Short mmCIF file of C-alpha atoms and ligand atoms in Angstrom, two decimals:
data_model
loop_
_atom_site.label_atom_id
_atom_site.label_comp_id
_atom_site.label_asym_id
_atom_site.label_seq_id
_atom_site.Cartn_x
_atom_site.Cartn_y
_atom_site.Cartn_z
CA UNK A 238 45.14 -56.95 -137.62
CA UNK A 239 41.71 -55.81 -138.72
CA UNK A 240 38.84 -57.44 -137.30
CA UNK A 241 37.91 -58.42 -140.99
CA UNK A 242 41.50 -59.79 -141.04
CA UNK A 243 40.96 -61.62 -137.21
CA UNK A 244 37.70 -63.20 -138.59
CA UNK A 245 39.52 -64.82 -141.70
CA UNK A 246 42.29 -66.30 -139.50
CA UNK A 247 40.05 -68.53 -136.86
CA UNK A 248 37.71 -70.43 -140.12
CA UNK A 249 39.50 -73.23 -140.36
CA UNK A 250 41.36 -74.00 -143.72
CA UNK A 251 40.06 -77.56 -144.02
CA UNK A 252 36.73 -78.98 -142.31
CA UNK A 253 36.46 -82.59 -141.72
CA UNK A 254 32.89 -84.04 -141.27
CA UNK A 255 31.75 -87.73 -140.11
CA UNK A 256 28.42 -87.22 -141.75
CA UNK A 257 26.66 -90.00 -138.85
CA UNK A 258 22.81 -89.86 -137.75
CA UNK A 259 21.54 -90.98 -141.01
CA UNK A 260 19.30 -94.02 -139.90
CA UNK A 261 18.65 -92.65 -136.50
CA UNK A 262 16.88 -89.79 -138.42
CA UNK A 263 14.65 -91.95 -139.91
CA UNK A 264 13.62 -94.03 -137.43
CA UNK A 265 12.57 -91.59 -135.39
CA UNK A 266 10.24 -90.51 -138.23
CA UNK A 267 9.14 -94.26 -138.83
CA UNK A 268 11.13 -93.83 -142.91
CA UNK A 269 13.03 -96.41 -144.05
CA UNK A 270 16.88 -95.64 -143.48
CA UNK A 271 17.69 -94.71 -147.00
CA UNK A 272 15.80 -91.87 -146.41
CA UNK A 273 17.89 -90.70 -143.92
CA UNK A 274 20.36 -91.06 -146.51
CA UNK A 275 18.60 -88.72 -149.06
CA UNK A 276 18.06 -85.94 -146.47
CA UNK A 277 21.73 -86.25 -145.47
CA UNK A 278 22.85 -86.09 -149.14
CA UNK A 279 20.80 -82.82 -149.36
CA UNK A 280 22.59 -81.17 -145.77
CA UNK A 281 26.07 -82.31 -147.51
CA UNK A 282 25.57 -80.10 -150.47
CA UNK A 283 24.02 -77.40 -148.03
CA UNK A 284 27.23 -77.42 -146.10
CA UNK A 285 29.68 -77.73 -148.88
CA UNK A 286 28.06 -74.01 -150.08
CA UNK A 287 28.16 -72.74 -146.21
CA UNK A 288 31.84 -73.62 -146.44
CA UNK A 289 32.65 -72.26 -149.28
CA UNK A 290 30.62 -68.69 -148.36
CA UNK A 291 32.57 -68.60 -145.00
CA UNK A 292 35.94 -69.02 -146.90
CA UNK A 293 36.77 -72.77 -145.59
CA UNK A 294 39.32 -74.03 -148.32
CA UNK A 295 38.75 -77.82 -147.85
CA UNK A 296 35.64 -79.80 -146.53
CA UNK A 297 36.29 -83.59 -146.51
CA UNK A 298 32.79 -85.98 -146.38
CA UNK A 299 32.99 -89.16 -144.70
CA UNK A 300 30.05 -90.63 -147.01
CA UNK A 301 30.82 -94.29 -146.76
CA UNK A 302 33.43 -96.49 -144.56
CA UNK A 303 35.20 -99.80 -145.58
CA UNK A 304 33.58 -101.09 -142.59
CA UNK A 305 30.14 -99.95 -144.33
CA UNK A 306 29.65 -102.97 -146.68
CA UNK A 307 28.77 -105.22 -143.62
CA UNK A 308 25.03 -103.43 -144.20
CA UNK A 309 22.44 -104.76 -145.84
CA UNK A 310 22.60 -104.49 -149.44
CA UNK A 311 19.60 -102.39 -150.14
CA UNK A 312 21.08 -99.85 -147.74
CA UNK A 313 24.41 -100.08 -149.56
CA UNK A 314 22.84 -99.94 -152.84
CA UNK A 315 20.50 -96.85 -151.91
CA UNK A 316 24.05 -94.80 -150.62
CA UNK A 317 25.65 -95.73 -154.33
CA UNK A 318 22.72 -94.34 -155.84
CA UNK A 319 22.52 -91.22 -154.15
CA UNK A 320 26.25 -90.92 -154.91
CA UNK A 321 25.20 -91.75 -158.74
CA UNK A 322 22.82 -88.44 -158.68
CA UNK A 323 25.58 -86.34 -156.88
CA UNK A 324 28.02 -86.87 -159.63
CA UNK A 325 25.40 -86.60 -162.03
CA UNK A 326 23.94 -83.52 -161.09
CA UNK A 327 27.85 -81.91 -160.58
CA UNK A 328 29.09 -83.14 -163.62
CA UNK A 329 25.86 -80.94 -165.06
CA UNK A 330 26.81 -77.63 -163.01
CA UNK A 331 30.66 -77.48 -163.90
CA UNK A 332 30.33 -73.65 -163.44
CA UNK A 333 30.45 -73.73 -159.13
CA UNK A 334 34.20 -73.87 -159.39
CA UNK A 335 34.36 -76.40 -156.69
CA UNK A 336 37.07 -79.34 -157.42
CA UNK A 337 35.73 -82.33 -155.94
CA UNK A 338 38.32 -85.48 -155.08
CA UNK A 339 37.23 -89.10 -153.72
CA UNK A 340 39.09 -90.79 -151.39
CA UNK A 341 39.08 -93.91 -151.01
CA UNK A 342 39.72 -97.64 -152.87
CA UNK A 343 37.52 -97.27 -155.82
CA UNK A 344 38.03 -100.95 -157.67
CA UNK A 345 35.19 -102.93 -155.38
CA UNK A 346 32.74 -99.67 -156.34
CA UNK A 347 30.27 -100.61 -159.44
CA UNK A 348 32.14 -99.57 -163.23
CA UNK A 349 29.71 -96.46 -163.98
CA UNK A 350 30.10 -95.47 -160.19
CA UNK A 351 34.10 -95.49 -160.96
CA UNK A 352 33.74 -93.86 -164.30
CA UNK A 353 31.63 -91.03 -163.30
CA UNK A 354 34.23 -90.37 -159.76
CA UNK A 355 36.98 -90.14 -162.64
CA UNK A 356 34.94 -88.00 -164.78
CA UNK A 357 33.62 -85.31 -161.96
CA UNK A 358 37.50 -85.57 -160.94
CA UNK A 359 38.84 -84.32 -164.33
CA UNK A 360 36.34 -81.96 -165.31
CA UNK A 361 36.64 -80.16 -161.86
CA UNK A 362 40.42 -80.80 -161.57
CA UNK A 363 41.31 -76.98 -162.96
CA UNK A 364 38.70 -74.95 -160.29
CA UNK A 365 39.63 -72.69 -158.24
CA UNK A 366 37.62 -72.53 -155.18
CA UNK A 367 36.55 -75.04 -152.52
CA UNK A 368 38.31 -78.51 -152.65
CA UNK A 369 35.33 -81.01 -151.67
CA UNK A 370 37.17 -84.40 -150.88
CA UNK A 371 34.27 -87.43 -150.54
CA UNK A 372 35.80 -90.52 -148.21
CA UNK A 373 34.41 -93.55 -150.46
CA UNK A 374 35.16 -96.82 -149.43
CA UNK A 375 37.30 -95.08 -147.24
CA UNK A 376 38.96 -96.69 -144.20
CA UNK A 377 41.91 -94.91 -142.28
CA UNK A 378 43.97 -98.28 -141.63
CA UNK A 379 43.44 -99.17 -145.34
CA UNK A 380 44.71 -95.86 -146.74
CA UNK A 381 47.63 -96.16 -144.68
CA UNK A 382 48.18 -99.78 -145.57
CA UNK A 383 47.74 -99.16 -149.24
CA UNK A 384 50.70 -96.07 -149.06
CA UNK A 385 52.52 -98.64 -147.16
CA UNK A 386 52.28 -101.14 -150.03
CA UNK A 387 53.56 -98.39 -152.86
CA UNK A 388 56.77 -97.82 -150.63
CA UNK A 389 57.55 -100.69 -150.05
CA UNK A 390 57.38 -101.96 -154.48
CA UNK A 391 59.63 -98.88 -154.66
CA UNK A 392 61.71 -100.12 -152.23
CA UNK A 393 61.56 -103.96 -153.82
CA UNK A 394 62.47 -102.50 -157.10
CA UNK A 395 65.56 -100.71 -155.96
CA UNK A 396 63.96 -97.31 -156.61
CA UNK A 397 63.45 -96.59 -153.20
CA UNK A 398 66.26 -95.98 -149.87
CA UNK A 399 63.83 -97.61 -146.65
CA UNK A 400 65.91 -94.86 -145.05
CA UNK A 401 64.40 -92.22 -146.88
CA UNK A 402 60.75 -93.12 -145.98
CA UNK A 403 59.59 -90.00 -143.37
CA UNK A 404 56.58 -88.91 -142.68
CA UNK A 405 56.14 -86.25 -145.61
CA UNK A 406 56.93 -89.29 -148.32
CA UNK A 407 54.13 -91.50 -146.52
CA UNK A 408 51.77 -88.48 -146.35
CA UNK A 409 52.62 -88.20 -150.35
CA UNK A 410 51.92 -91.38 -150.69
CA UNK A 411 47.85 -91.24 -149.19
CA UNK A 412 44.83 -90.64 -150.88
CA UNK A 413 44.90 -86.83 -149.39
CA UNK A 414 48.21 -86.39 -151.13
CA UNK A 415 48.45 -82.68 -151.40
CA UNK A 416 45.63 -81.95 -149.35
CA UNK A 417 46.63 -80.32 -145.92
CA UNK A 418 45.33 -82.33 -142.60
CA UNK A 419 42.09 -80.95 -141.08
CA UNK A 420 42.24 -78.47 -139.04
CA UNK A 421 38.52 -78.97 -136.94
CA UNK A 422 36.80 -82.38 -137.47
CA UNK A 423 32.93 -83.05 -137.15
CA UNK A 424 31.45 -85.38 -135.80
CA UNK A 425 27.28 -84.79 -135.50
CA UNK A 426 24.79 -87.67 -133.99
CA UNK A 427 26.25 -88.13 -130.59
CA UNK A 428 28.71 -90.28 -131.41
CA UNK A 429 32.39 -89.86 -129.67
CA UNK A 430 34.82 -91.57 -132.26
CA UNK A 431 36.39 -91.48 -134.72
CA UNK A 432 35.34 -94.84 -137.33
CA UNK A 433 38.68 -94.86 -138.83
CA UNK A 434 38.03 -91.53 -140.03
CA UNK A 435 41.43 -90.11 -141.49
CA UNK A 436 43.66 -91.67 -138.89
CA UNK A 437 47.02 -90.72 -140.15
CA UNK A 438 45.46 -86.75 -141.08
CA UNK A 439 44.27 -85.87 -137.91
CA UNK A 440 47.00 -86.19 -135.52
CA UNK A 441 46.58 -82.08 -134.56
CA UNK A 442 43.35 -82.30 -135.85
CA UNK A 443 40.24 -80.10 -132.99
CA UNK A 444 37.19 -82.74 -132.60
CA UNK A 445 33.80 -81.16 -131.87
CA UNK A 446 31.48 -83.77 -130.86
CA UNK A 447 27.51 -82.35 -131.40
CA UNK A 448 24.23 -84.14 -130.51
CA UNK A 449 22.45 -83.28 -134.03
CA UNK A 450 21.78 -86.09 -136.63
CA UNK A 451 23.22 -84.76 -139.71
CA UNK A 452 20.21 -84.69 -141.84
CA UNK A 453 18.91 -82.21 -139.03
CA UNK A 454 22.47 -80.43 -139.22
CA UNK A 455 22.61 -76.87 -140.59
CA UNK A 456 25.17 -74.11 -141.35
CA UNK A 457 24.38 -72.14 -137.79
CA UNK A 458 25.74 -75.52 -136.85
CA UNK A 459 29.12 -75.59 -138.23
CA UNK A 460 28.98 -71.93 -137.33
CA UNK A 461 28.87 -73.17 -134.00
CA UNK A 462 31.93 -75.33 -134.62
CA UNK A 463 33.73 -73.29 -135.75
CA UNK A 464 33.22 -70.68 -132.90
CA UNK A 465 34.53 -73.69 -130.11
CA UNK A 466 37.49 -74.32 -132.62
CA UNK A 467 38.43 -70.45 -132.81
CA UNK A 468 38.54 -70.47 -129.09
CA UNK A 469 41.10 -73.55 -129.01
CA UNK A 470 44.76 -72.86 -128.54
CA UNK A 471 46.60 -75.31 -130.80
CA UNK A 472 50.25 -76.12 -129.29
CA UNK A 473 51.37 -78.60 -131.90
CA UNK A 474 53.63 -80.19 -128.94
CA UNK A 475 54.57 -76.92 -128.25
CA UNK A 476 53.91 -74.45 -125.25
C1 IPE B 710 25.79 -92.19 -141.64
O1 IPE B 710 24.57 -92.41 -141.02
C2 IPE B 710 25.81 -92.58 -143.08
C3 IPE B 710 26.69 -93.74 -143.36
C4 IPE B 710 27.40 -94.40 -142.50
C5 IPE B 710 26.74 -94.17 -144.73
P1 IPE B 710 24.22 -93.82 -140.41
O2 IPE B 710 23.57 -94.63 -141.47
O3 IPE B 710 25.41 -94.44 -139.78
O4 IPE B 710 23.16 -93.42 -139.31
P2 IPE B 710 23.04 -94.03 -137.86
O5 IPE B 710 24.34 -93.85 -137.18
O6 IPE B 710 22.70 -95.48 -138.04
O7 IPE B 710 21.94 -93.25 -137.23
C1 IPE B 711 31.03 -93.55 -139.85
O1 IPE B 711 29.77 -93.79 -139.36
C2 IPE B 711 31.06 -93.67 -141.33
C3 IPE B 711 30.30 -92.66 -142.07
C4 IPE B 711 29.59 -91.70 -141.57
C5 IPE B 711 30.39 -92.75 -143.49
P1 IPE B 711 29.31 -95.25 -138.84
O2 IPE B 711 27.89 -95.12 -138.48
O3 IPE B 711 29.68 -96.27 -139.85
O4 IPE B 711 30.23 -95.44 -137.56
P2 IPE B 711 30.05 -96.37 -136.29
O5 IPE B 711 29.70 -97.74 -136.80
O6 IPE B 711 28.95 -95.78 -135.48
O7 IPE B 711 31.35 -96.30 -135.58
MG1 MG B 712 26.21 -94.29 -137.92
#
């Protein structure tokens, strides 16, 4: 194997991020927390680019947790409105090939917030290169409960065999449906956990744990990832 070869093999196919530190970040600088949230939004597309230079195929976002509403609403509001420009701004630059895909239950989000996720989602359904997956109202439990609920209709209508539920039908039937699990997962700002982060997704998933806030997160960062995950030796259960 050339070392060119060697290189491509250890970046991960799919990069999972908890995108934490937000508020932290601003306090320290005596700003209000939603402008944490603005500098964060600004590392996000930073990263998304890194990724997509270094030849990751999948970077998933964890922008905002069903366990998220219990802020206060003008923190809540100021998130939704950075998302607003996001999609904005992409639906403007449809040439950077990127497909994007929110995950996530999207009925509580405001009507031109849901419009605009569908609209970003078709336009950018046909690209080619990097798959950027945003966790919106995302909760692990919830995504699992919600494929749980489609089975079992199925089942209640007679179109589905209980016995044929396994684990690739319950995968299918997830938000990341067709997206394969992360391979390293990111979590910046100190933090050891995973917030119901893509509980089902990351059963083999490599965790590296870093003390940077994410607005103060840059590529040599996930460079640095990257280089602890290439030196992990993944058994899968094996040996
Ligand atoms: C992450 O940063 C962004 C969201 C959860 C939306 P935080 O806002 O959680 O920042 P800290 O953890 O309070 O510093
Ligand atoms: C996880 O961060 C959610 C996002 C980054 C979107 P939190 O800040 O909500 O997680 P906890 O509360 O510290 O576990
Ligand atoms: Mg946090």
């Amino acid at each position: 194997m050339s070392n060119e070869q060697m290189e491509h093999r250890l970046v991960p196919t799919h990069v999972a991020v908890i995108m934490d530190g937000n508020g932290r970040w601003a306090k320290q600088r005596g700003l209000p927390r939603s402008a944490g949230h603005k500098q964060g939004a600004k590392v996000f597309e930073k990263i998304c680019d890194h990724c997509q230079k270094i030849g990751v195929q999948y970077v998933t976002a964890y922008a905002f947790s069903t366990e998220n509403w219990k802020r206060p609403q003008n923190e809540v509001d100021a998130i939704m409105d950075l998302l607003r420009s996001y999609l904005q701004e992409t639906l403007k630059q449809a040439k950077r090939n990127v497909r994007l895909i929110f995950l996530g239950e999207r009925a509580p989000l405001a009507p031109d917030l849901q419009r605009l996720i569908e609209q970003a989602e078709e336009s950018s359904a046909q690209n080619t290169g990097i798959t950027v997956c945003v966790a919106l109202n995302y909760g692990g439990r919830a995504e699992i409960v919600h494929g749980v609920q489609k089975l079992a209709q199925l089942a209640a209508d007679g179109e589905l065999n209980p016995a044929c539920i396994d684990e690739a039908l319950l995968g299918q039937s997830l938000y990341t449906k067709g997206i394969p699990d992360p391979d390293l997962m990111i979590r910046p700002s100190g933090e050891c956990r995973i917030s119901n982060f893509l509980l089902w997704q990351m059963a083999y998933t490599e965790f590296v744990f870093l003390d940077v806030l994410w607005p103060d997160f840059t590529p040599a960062h996930l460079d640095r990832a990257i280089d602890q995950y290439a030196k992990r030796n993944r058994r899968f259960g094996g040996i």
